[in-house]
């Protein structure tokens, strides 16, 4: 039977979908879901995304061995183990550990999606393994773009379009946002970094001095783990 | 000074913008804003968009000479003068008249935009006159897509991209939704009707038997009037 492949372009639009009918993929390319994919692939036991620095600290109080990750204005928050750069999520640093990560856009999208059949984490890093898993499920799929301050952004939408590209020849019916995302991916796919240079978000990130992070997050298929939400934690799908 | 050219992809995202800082253009290509442009161009004194059939009837009670336009399930509502097809808005029918029009998506977008510096109505029918006027204002511009059931749709986004196409070589800074809309317009501009055929919305409209309306609404620059909101009514900009 034909399944749905739909794209929610911003967490502010999630109320339009009955998430319990879907397998949801959360997308926050710069940088939360890229860092999560890399960290879980490198053996992190779990990653717990929270919205506020204070929540991070509360976790640490009861779990002194947890690693804390938070940035404010591009700097690691004092007393924290590292920031949000994917380069912090190496095997050496995270293997066997639980990381509590502050992320505003991504956390909200996750929180609103908790009622879904399954919640997975997507990024260019695990694109093809993710798509192969999605195809195997035979379920309606909702790709949720975390966006920027609750609005549409190009990088998350382009990734949604990359997922649509791998699924569209199978038996999925795409909604207008999925069609648009896929068309935008067609325009950008030959050089995604170049395509995204014209966006305002890219300029903002450049000011933060994280060009190396951006280049890292745009690598395709360098990991195989699929992080999934289980009991409020993101763990490797087994 | 550089001005903003931004696109709000759905009325559900309007809360993210401080509309009082913008000149707003409301876009509901199939069919509300196309019919409004055609009706005002054909000499309608005013068009009053309302959300519910009952509101239409309330207007008529106090203004027996008003024309009422409403459809439910593709049929003209009993006792009403005509439906939502642009073909109803001919000079013969609307010249000198006030029309009360029910439209769900468009009315909500208008209602939420009332605090803007100015509110205008856009469609392919008045594309270039609208853009020339916008350029003359030297103001920040927000293009508001009425969408479909509060979500993104391709036809309204494509029109926003057509406006961006005419303004982008002037001194405007586009946000990510505007960049995406303009890129989608590039893909579709050579044959917009063909491009839109792949959308779900197009299928839905075809079922309603309004292909002729669709073809009409995709004609570019056949009118010159710019409908603007004044005291809750849409009238011709003079």
Short mmCIF file of C-alpha atoms in Angstrom, two decimals:
data_model
loop_
_atom_site.label_atom_id
_atom_site.label_comp_id
_atom_site.label_asym_id
_atom_site.label_seq_id
_atom_site.Cartn_x
_atom_site.Cartn_y
_atom_site.Cartn_z
CA UNK A 1 0.00 0.00 0.00
CA UNK A 2 1.19 3.50 -0.75
CA UNK A 3 2.74 5.16 2.27
CA UNK A 4 3.18 8.85 2.98
CA UNK A 5 6.47 10.71 2.83
CA UNK A 6 5.86 14.16 4.28
CA UNK A 7 8.09 17.01 5.38
CA UNK A 8 7.34 19.35 8.27
CA UNK A 9 9.31 22.49 7.42
CA UNK A 10 9.39 23.93 10.95
CA UNK A 11 8.57 22.74 14.50
CA UNK A 12 5.90 25.49 14.47
CA UNK A 13 3.99 23.41 11.89
CA UNK A 14 4.16 20.11 13.80
CA UNK A 15 0.69 20.65 15.24
CA UNK A 16 -0.68 20.11 11.72
CA UNK A 17 0.43 16.47 11.82
CA UNK A 18 -0.81 13.63 13.97
CA UNK A 19 2.69 12.43 14.82
CA UNK A 20 1.48 9.17 16.36
CA UNK A 21 0.73 7.95 12.81
CA UNK A 22 4.31 8.44 11.61
CA UNK A 23 7.88 7.38 12.01
CA UNK A 24 9.55 10.76 12.57
CA UNK A 25 13.07 11.80 11.60
CA UNK A 26 14.47 14.89 13.33
CA UNK A 27 16.79 17.07 11.22
CA UNK A 28 19.03 19.83 12.57
CA UNK A 29 22.01 19.74 10.23
CA UNK A 30 24.01 22.63 11.76
CA UNK A 31 24.89 21.06 14.13
CA UNK A 32 22.81 19.10 16.63
CA UNK A 33 21.72 16.05 14.64
CA UNK A 34 25.08 15.80 12.85
CA UNK A 35 26.89 15.78 16.21
CA UNK A 36 24.42 13.23 17.61
CA UNK A 37 24.91 10.87 14.64
CA UNK A 38 28.69 11.17 14.95
CA UNK A 39 28.68 10.67 18.72
CA UNK A 40 26.41 7.62 18.68
CA UNK A 41 28.43 6.13 15.82
CA UNK A 42 31.56 6.65 17.90
CA UNK A 43 30.15 4.59 20.74
CA UNK A 44 28.40 7.09 23.01
CA UNK A 45 26.06 5.03 25.17
CA UNK A 46 23.36 7.69 25.01
CA UNK A 47 22.88 11.34 24.12
CA UNK A 48 20.29 13.33 26.04
CA UNK A 49 19.21 16.51 24.29
CA UNK A 50 17.91 19.27 26.57
CA UNK A 51 16.87 22.87 25.91
CA UNK A 52 18.65 24.74 28.68
CA UNK A 53 22.13 24.84 30.17
CA UNK A 54 20.53 24.58 33.62
CA UNK A 55 18.94 21.23 32.70
CA UNK A 56 22.37 19.95 31.75
CA UNK A 57 23.67 20.85 35.16
CA UNK A 58 20.74 19.12 36.87
CA UNK A 59 21.63 15.85 35.08
CA UNK A 60 25.26 16.15 36.18
CA UNK A 61 24.26 16.52 39.80
CA UNK A 62 22.76 13.03 39.87
CA UNK A 63 25.11 11.50 37.30
CA UNK A 64 28.60 12.84 37.85
CA UNK A 65 30.05 10.70 35.06
CA UNK A 66 27.84 12.29 32.34
CA UNK A 67 29.56 14.59 29.90
CA UNK A 68 28.00 18.01 29.40
CA UNK A 69 27.94 19.82 26.08
CA UNK A 70 26.81 23.44 25.77
CA UNK A 71 27.73 26.60 23.95
CA UNK A 72 26.64 30.15 24.32
CA UNK A 73 27.73 32.64 21.66
CA UNK A 74 30.09 30.12 20.16
CA UNK A 75 32.06 29.45 23.36
CA UNK A 76 32.02 26.33 25.53
CA UNK A 77 30.09 27.16 28.69
CA UNK A 78 32.39 27.34 31.71
CA UNK A 79 32.59 24.06 33.59
CA UNK A 80 31.22 22.06 30.64
CA UNK A 81 33.16 19.30 28.91
CA UNK A 82 32.69 20.56 25.36
CA UNK A 83 30.55 22.57 22.97
CA UNK A 84 28.34 21.59 20.06
CA UNK A 85 31.00 20.97 17.46
CA UNK A 86 30.85 17.48 15.95
CA UNK A 87 34.65 17.35 16.43
CA UNK A 88 33.96 16.97 20.17
CA UNK A 89 32.13 13.69 19.60
CA UNK A 90 35.14 11.51 18.81
CA UNK A 91 35.50 7.92 19.98
CA UNK A 92 38.20 9.01 22.41
CA UNK A 93 35.89 11.45 24.12
CA UNK A 94 32.45 9.82 24.02
CA UNK A 95 32.85 6.02 23.74
CA UNK A 96 30.85 4.37 26.52
CA UNK A 97 29.70 7.73 27.87
CA UNK A 98 26.38 9.50 28.18
CA UNK A 99 26.38 13.06 26.84
CA UNK A 100 23.85 15.72 27.82
CA UNK A 101 23.60 18.21 24.94
CA UNK A 102 21.89 21.60 24.89
CA UNK A 103 20.24 22.42 21.61
CA UNK A 104 17.31 24.77 21.20
CA UNK A 105 15.86 24.04 17.74
CA UNK A 106 16.50 20.29 17.83
CA UNK A 107 15.21 19.74 21.35
CA UNK A 108 11.90 21.39 20.61
CA UNK A 109 11.39 19.29 17.50
CA UNK A 110 12.19 16.13 19.49
CA UNK A 111 9.93 17.08 22.35
CA UNK A 112 6.97 17.68 20.04
CA UNK A 113 7.58 14.37 18.25
CA UNK A 114 7.71 12.07 21.26
CA UNK A 115 4.31 10.51 20.50
CA UNK A 116 5.48 9.21 17.12
CA UNK A 117 5.71 5.47 16.32
CA UNK A 118 9.48 5.87 16.32
CA UNK A 119 11.77 8.91 16.44
CA UNK A 120 15.12 8.75 14.66
CA UNK A 121 17.92 11.26 14.07
CA UNK A 122 19.03 12.17 10.58
CA UNK A 123 21.99 14.01 9.07
CA UNK A 124 24.07 13.79 5.92
CA UNK A 125 26.50 11.68 7.98
CA UNK A 126 24.05 8.74 8.16
CA UNK A 127 21.87 9.51 5.12
CA UNK A 128 21.91 6.17 3.29
CA UNK A 129 21.78 3.86 6.36
CA UNK A 130 18.84 5.95 7.61
CA UNK A 131 17.03 5.74 4.26
CA UNK A 132 17.57 1.98 4.01
CA UNK A 133 16.10 1.55 7.48
CA UNK A 134 13.14 3.81 6.65
CA UNK A 135 12.40 1.80 3.51
CA UNK A 136 12.44 -1.42 5.54
CA UNK A 137 9.76 -0.16 7.95
CA UNK A 138 6.81 0.13 5.57
CA UNK A 139 5.41 3.06 7.56
CA UNK A 140 4.30 6.63 6.90
CA UNK A 141 7.30 8.92 7.37
CA UNK A 142 7.46 12.51 8.59
CA UNK A 143 10.75 14.37 8.21
CA UNK A 144 10.83 17.18 10.76
CA UNK A 145 13.12 20.11 10.06
CA UNK A 146 14.23 21.78 13.30
CA UNK A 147 14.78 24.97 11.32
CA UNK A 148 16.06 28.22 12.74
CA UNK A 149 14.13 29.96 15.50
CA UNK A 150 11.02 28.00 14.57
CA UNK A 151 11.16 29.03 10.90
CA UNK A 152 12.17 27.32 7.65
CA UNK A 153 15.85 26.97 6.86
CA UNK A 154 17.51 25.73 3.71
CA UNK A 155 20.02 23.23 5.11
CA UNK A 156 17.45 21.13 6.99
CA UNK A 157 15.05 21.28 4.04
CA UNK A 158 17.80 20.20 1.63
CA UNK A 159 18.51 17.17 3.79
CA UNK A 160 14.81 16.28 3.83
CA UNK A 161 15.02 16.48 0.03
CA UNK A 162 18.01 14.13 0.06
CA UNK A 163 15.96 11.56 1.99
CA UNK A 164 13.08 12.02 -0.46
CA UNK A 165 15.55 11.40 -3.29
CA UNK A 166 16.37 7.93 -1.91
CA UNK A 167 12.75 7.02 -1.15
CA UNK A 168 10.80 8.53 -4.02
CA UNK A 169 11.15 5.59 -6.40
CA UNK A 170 9.55 3.35 -3.80
CA UNK A 171 5.87 3.43 -2.99
CA UNK A 172 5.59 6.77 -1.19
CA UNK A 173 3.23 9.66 -1.82
CA UNK A 174 4.98 12.98 -1.24
CA UNK A 175 3.22 16.13 0.00
CA UNK A 176 4.02 19.61 -1.33
CA UNK A 177 6.78 20.31 1.23
CA UNK A 178 8.46 16.99 0.31
CA UNK A 179 8.24 17.79 -3.41
CA UNK A 180 9.71 21.25 -2.79
CA UNK A 181 12.48 19.86 -0.57
CA UNK A 182 13.40 17.29 -3.20
CA UNK A 183 13.45 19.91 -5.96
CA UNK A 184 15.70 22.16 -3.85
CA UNK A 185 17.99 19.17 -3.24
CA UNK A 186 18.23 18.64 -7.01
CA UNK A 187 19.42 22.24 -7.34
CA UNK A 188 21.98 21.92 -4.58
CA UNK A 189 23.14 18.32 -4.62
CA UNK A 190 26.23 18.72 -6.78
CA UNK A 191 27.77 21.13 -4.29
CA UNK A 192 25.65 21.54 -1.19
CA UNK A 193 28.21 23.74 0.58
CA UNK A 194 28.25 26.13 -2.37
CA UNK A 195 24.46 26.14 -2.60
CA UNK A 196 24.07 26.98 1.08
CA UNK A 197 26.56 29.86 0.90
CA UNK A 198 23.83 32.19 -0.24
CA UNK A 199 21.72 31.62 2.87
CA UNK A 200 21.54 33.99 5.79
CA UNK A 201 22.11 31.11 8.17
CA UNK A 202 25.41 30.29 6.53
CA UNK A 203 26.58 33.87 7.06
CA UNK A 204 25.56 33.70 10.68
CA UNK A 205 27.48 30.47 11.20
CA UNK A 206 30.51 31.87 9.44
CA UNK A 207 30.56 34.72 11.92
CA UNK A 208 30.71 32.14 14.68
CA UNK A 209 33.87 30.77 13.08
CA UNK A 210 32.60 27.28 12.53
CA UNK A 211 33.28 26.77 8.85
CA UNK A 212 35.12 23.53 9.65
CA UNK A 213 32.01 22.26 11.48
CA UNK A 214 29.85 23.11 8.48
CA UNK A 215 32.11 21.23 6.07
CA UNK A 216 32.10 18.27 8.46
CA UNK A 217 28.29 18.23 8.73
CA UNK A 218 27.90 18.14 4.94
CA UNK A 219 29.83 14.87 4.51
CA UNK A 220 27.58 12.10 3.27
CA UNK A 221 27.53 8.56 4.68
CA UNK A 222 30.56 8.64 6.96
CA UNK A 223 28.61 6.91 9.78
CA UNK A 224 26.27 3.92 9.94
CA UNK A 225 24.52 4.32 13.32
CA UNK A 226 20.89 5.35 13.45
CA UNK A 227 20.18 7.17 16.72
CA UNK A 228 16.63 6.52 17.98
CA UNK A 229 14.71 7.94 20.91
CA UNK A 230 14.19 5.47 23.75
CA UNK A 231 13.02 6.61 27.19
CA UNK A 232 13.97 10.26 26.52
CA UNK A 233 17.48 9.23 25.46
CA UNK A 234 18.98 8.87 22.02
CA UNK A 235 20.69 5.51 21.61
CA UNK A 236 22.01 3.41 18.74
CA UNK A 237 19.37 1.36 16.94
CA UNK A 238 20.30 -2.33 17.37
CA UNK B 1 19.57 51.17 2.82
CA UNK B 2 19.08 47.46 2.28
CA UNK B 3 15.50 46.38 2.86
CA UNK B 4 14.19 42.93 3.70
CA UNK B 5 12.32 40.67 1.33
CA UNK B 6 10.95 37.79 3.37
CA UNK B 7 8.48 35.00 2.72
CA UNK B 8 6.15 33.55 5.32
CA UNK B 9 5.40 30.05 4.02
CA UNK B 10 2.19 29.52 6.02
CA UNK B 11 -0.19 31.60 8.17
CA UNK B 12 0.88 29.32 11.04
CA UNK B 13 4.33 30.96 10.88
CA UNK B 14 3.08 34.56 10.89
CA UNK B 15 3.63 34.85 14.64
CA UNK B 16 7.38 34.72 13.94
CA UNK B 17 7.21 38.10 12.19
CA UNK B 18 6.44 41.51 13.61
CA UNK B 19 4.04 42.39 10.78
CA UNK B 20 3.82 46.06 11.77
CA UNK B 21 7.36 46.49 10.37
CA UNK B 22 6.40 45.24 6.90
CA UNK B 23 4.33 45.88 3.84
CA UNK B 24 2.52 42.55 3.53
CA UNK B 25 1.34 40.83 0.35
CA UNK B 26 -1.27 38.09 0.77
CA UNK B 27 -1.02 35.18 -1.68
CA UNK B 28 -3.71 32.55 -2.26
CA UNK B 29 -3.30 31.68 -5.92
CA UNK B 30 -6.03 28.98 -6.14
CA UNK B 31 -8.29 30.95 -6.12
CA UNK B 32 -9.00 33.73 -3.61
CA UNK B 33 -6.35 36.32 -4.39
CA UNK B 34 -6.60 35.69 -8.14
CA UNK B 35 -10.37 36.27 -8.03
CA UNK B 36 -9.89 39.40 -5.88
CA UNK B 37 -7.35 40.89 -8.32
CA UNK B 38 -9.65 40.17 -11.25
CA UNK B 39 -12.74 41.55 -9.50
CA UNK B 40 -11.07 44.76 -8.34
CA UNK B 41 -9.55 45.24 -11.79
CA UNK B 42 -13.02 44.82 -13.28
CA UNK B 43 -14.37 47.68 -11.19
CA UNK B 44 -15.69 46.05 -8.03
CA UNK B 45 -15.98 48.86 -5.50
CA UNK B 46 -14.79 46.62 -2.68
CA UNK B 47 -14.29 42.95 -1.83
CA UNK B 48 -14.79 41.85 1.75
CA UNK B 49 -13.17 38.52 2.57
CA UNK B 50 -14.78 36.58 5.41
CA UNK B 51 -14.16 33.11 6.83
CA UNK B 52 -17.67 31.72 7.13
CA UNK B 53 -20.78 31.53 4.99
CA UNK B 54 -22.78 32.83 7.96
CA UNK B 55 -20.72 36.04 8.05
CA UNK B 56 -21.58 36.58 4.37
CA UNK B 57 -25.25 36.38 5.19
CA UNK B 58 -24.90 38.86 8.07
CA UNK B 59 -23.43 41.44 5.66
CA UNK B 60 -26.29 40.92 3.24
CA UNK B 61 -28.86 41.59 5.94
CA UNK B 62 -27.64 45.17 6.38
CA UNK B 63 -26.51 45.68 2.79
CA UNK B 64 -29.02 44.05 0.46
CA UNK B 65 -27.14 45.24 -2.65
CA UNK B 66 -23.94 43.37 -1.75
CA UNK B 67 -23.09 40.32 -3.84
CA UNK B 68 -22.32 37.14 -1.95
CA UNK B 69 -19.76 34.59 -3.09
CA UNK B 70 -19.40 31.21 -1.44
CA UNK B 71 -18.78 27.61 -2.37
CA UNK B 72 -18.99 24.43 -0.42
CA UNK B 73 -17.69 21.25 -2.03
CA UNK B 74 -17.34 23.01 -5.35
CA UNK B 75 -20.98 24.14 -5.59
CA UNK B 76 -22.33 27.67 -5.23
CA UNK B 77 -24.09 27.89 -1.87
CA UNK B 78 -27.86 28.15 -2.28
CA UNK B 79 -29.08 31.73 -2.29
CA UNK B 80 -25.61 33.11 -3.09
CA UNK B 81 -24.80 35.09 -6.22
CA UNK B 82 -21.78 33.10 -7.27
CA UNK B 83 -18.91 30.88 -6.15
CA UNK B 84 -15.16 31.40 -5.94
CA UNK B 85 -14.29 31.02 -9.61
CA UNK B 86 -12.48 34.04 -11.07
CA UNK B 87 -14.87 33.76 -14.02
CA UNK B 88 -17.59 35.12 -11.72
CA UNK B 89 -15.69 38.38 -11.25
CA UNK B 90 -16.34 39.89 -14.67
CA UNK B 91 -17.02 43.59 -15.27
CA UNK B 92 -20.61 42.74 -16.10
CA UNK B 93 -21.15 41.12 -12.73
CA UNK B 94 -19.03 43.13 -10.28
CA UNK B 95 -18.50 46.66 -11.66
CA UNK B 96 -19.55 49.17 -9.01
CA UNK B 97 -20.54 46.42 -6.59
CA UNK B 98 -19.30 45.23 -3.22
CA UNK B 99 -18.65 41.48 -3.03
CA UNK B 100 -18.48 39.49 0.19
CA UNK B 101 -16.27 36.46 -0.41
CA UNK B 102 -15.80 33.42 1.81
CA UNK B 103 -12.28 32.06 1.79
CA UNK B 104 -10.69 30.10 4.59
CA UNK B 105 -6.94 30.17 3.93
CA UNK B 106 -6.86 33.71 2.55
CA UNK B 107 -9.05 35.25 5.22
CA UNK B 108 -6.90 33.94 8.03
CA UNK B 109 -3.73 35.30 6.45
CA UNK B 110 -5.40 38.69 5.98
CA UNK B 111 -6.72 38.78 9.51
CA UNK B 112 -3.31 38.03 11.01
CA UNK B 113 -1.68 40.71 8.83
CA UNK B 114 -3.96 43.63 9.65
CA UNK B 115 -1.32 45.40 11.76
CA UNK B 116 1.07 45.68 8.81
CA UNK B 117 2.12 49.04 7.32
CA UNK B 118 0.08 48.14 4.26
CA UNK B 119 -1.64 44.96 3.12
CA UNK B 120 -1.90 44.22 -0.60
CA UNK B 121 -3.22 41.30 -2.63
CA UNK B 122 -1.02 39.44 -5.07
CA UNK B 123 -1.57 36.91 -7.84
CA UNK B 124 0.01 36.09 -11.18
CA UNK B 125 -2.70 38.29 -12.71
CA UNK B 126 -1.17 41.49 -11.27
CA UNK B 127 2.43 40.32 -10.75
CA UNK B 128 4.39 43.08 -12.48
CA UNK B 129 2.21 46.05 -11.42
CA UNK B 130 2.42 44.73 -7.85
CA UNK B 131 6.22 44.39 -8.02
CA UNK B 132 6.65 47.87 -9.49
CA UNK B 133 4.57 49.29 -6.66
CA UNK B 134 6.53 47.34 -4.04
CA UNK B 135 9.83 48.63 -5.45
CA UNK B 136 8.53 52.20 -5.24
CA UNK B 137 7.78 51.92 -1.52
CA UNK B 138 11.29 51.46 -0.15
CA UNK B 139 9.95 49.32 2.70
CA UNK B 140 10.61 45.86 4.16
CA UNK B 141 8.32 43.37 2.42
CA UNK B 142 6.74 40.19 3.74
CA UNK B 143 5.06 37.87 1.25
CA UNK B 144 2.50 35.76 3.10
CA UNK B 145 1.48 32.46 1.53
CA UNK B 146 -2.03 31.49 2.58
CA UNK B 147 -1.10 27.88 1.89
CA UNK B 148 -3.41 24.92 2.32
CA UNK B 149 -4.91 24.16 5.71
CA UNK B 150 -2.23 26.25 7.39
CA UNK B 151 0.62 24.35 5.71
CA UNK B 152 3.04 25.09 2.87
CA UNK B 153 1.80 24.75 -0.69
CA UNK B 154 3.73 24.96 -3.91
CA UNK B 155 1.57 27.38 -5.92
CA UNK B 156 1.64 30.18 -3.36
CA UNK B 157 5.36 29.65 -2.76
CA UNK B 158 6.07 29.74 -6.49
CA UNK B 159 4.29 33.07 -6.76
CA UNK B 160 6.34 34.44 -3.85
CA UNK B 161 9.37 33.31 -5.84
CA UNK B 162 8.08 35.19 -8.89
CA UNK B 163 7.90 38.39 -6.84
CA UNK B 164 11.41 37.75 -5.50
CA UNK B 165 12.57 37.34 -9.12
CA UNK B 166 11.44 40.88 -9.96
CA UNK B 167 12.85 42.44 -6.77
CA UNK B 168 16.07 40.56 -6.20
CA UNK B 169 18.29 42.77 -8.35
CA UNK B 170 17.26 45.76 -6.27
CA UNK B 171 18.52 46.38 -2.76
CA UNK B 172 16.69 43.63 -0.84
CA UNK B 173 18.08 41.01 1.50
CA UNK B 174 16.20 37.73 1.12
CA UNK B 175 15.68 35.24 3.95
CA UNK B 176 15.91 31.46 3.47
CA UNK B 177 12.21 31.02 2.56
CA UNK B 178 12.53 33.76 -0.08
CA UNK B 179 15.66 32.14 -1.53
CA UNK B 180 13.92 28.76 -1.63
CA UNK B 181 10.77 30.25 -3.19
CA UNK B 182 12.83 31.98 -5.87
CA UNK B 183 14.77 28.79 -6.63
CA UNK B 184 11.51 26.84 -6.95
CA UNK B 185 10.19 29.54 -9.29
CA UNK B 186 13.29 29.12 -11.46
CA UNK B 187 12.45 25.42 -11.77
CA UNK B 188 8.82 26.05 -12.62
CA UNK B 189 8.73 29.35 -14.47
CA UNK B 190 8.86 28.04 -18.03
CA UNK B 191 5.64 26.11 -17.52
CA UNK B 192 4.10 26.73 -14.13
CA UNK B 193 0.97 24.71 -14.89
CA UNK B 194 3.10 21.70 -15.80
CA UNK B 195 5.30 22.14 -12.73
CA UNK B 196 2.30 22.26 -10.42
CA UNK B 197 0.77 19.12 -11.90
CA UNK B 198 2.86 16.95 -9.61
CA UNK B 199 1.44 18.53 -6.46
CA UNK B 200 -1.25 16.97 -4.33
CA UNK B 201 -3.14 20.25 -4.31
CA UNK B 202 -3.41 20.19 -8.08
CA UNK B 203 -4.94 16.71 -7.91
CA UNK B 204 -7.43 17.89 -5.33
CA UNK B 205 -8.45 20.86 -7.46
CA UNK B 206 -8.77 18.69 -10.53
CA UNK B 207 -11.25 16.55 -8.66
CA UNK B 208 -13.30 19.67 -8.04
CA UNK B 209 -13.45 20.16 -11.82
CA UNK B 210 -11.86 23.57 -11.85
CA UNK B 211 -9.06 23.10 -14.37
CA UNK B 212 -10.27 26.16 -16.27
CA UNK B 213 -10.00 28.23 -13.09
CA UNK B 214 -6.45 26.99 -12.55
CA UNK B 215 -5.39 27.90 -16.08
CA UNK B 216 -6.96 31.33 -15.60
CA UNK B 217 -5.17 31.94 -12.28
CA UNK B 218 -1.78 31.16 -13.83
CA UNK B 219 -2.00 33.94 -16.45
CA UNK B 220 0.62 36.62 -15.83
CA UNK B 221 -0.06 40.37 -15.94
CA UNK B 222 -3.58 40.43 -17.35
CA UNK B 223 -4.69 43.02 -14.73
CA UNK B 224 -3.17 46.24 -13.41
CA UNK B 225 -5.14 46.90 -10.21
CA UNK B 226 -3.47 46.42 -6.84
CA UNK B 227 -6.09 45.56 -4.20
CA UNK B 228 -5.18 46.96 -0.78
CA UNK B 229 -6.81 46.56 2.61
CA UNK B 230 -8.59 49.71 3.85
CA UNK B 231 -11.00 49.58 6.78
CA UNK B 232 -11.44 45.80 6.53
CA UNK B 233 -12.28 46.03 2.81
CA UNK B 234 -10.13 45.35 -0.21
CA UNK B 235 -10.23 48.26 -2.63
CA UNK B 236 -8.23 49.40 -5.65
CA UNK B 237 -5.04 51.30 -4.81
CA UNK B 238 -5.41 54.83 -6.28
#
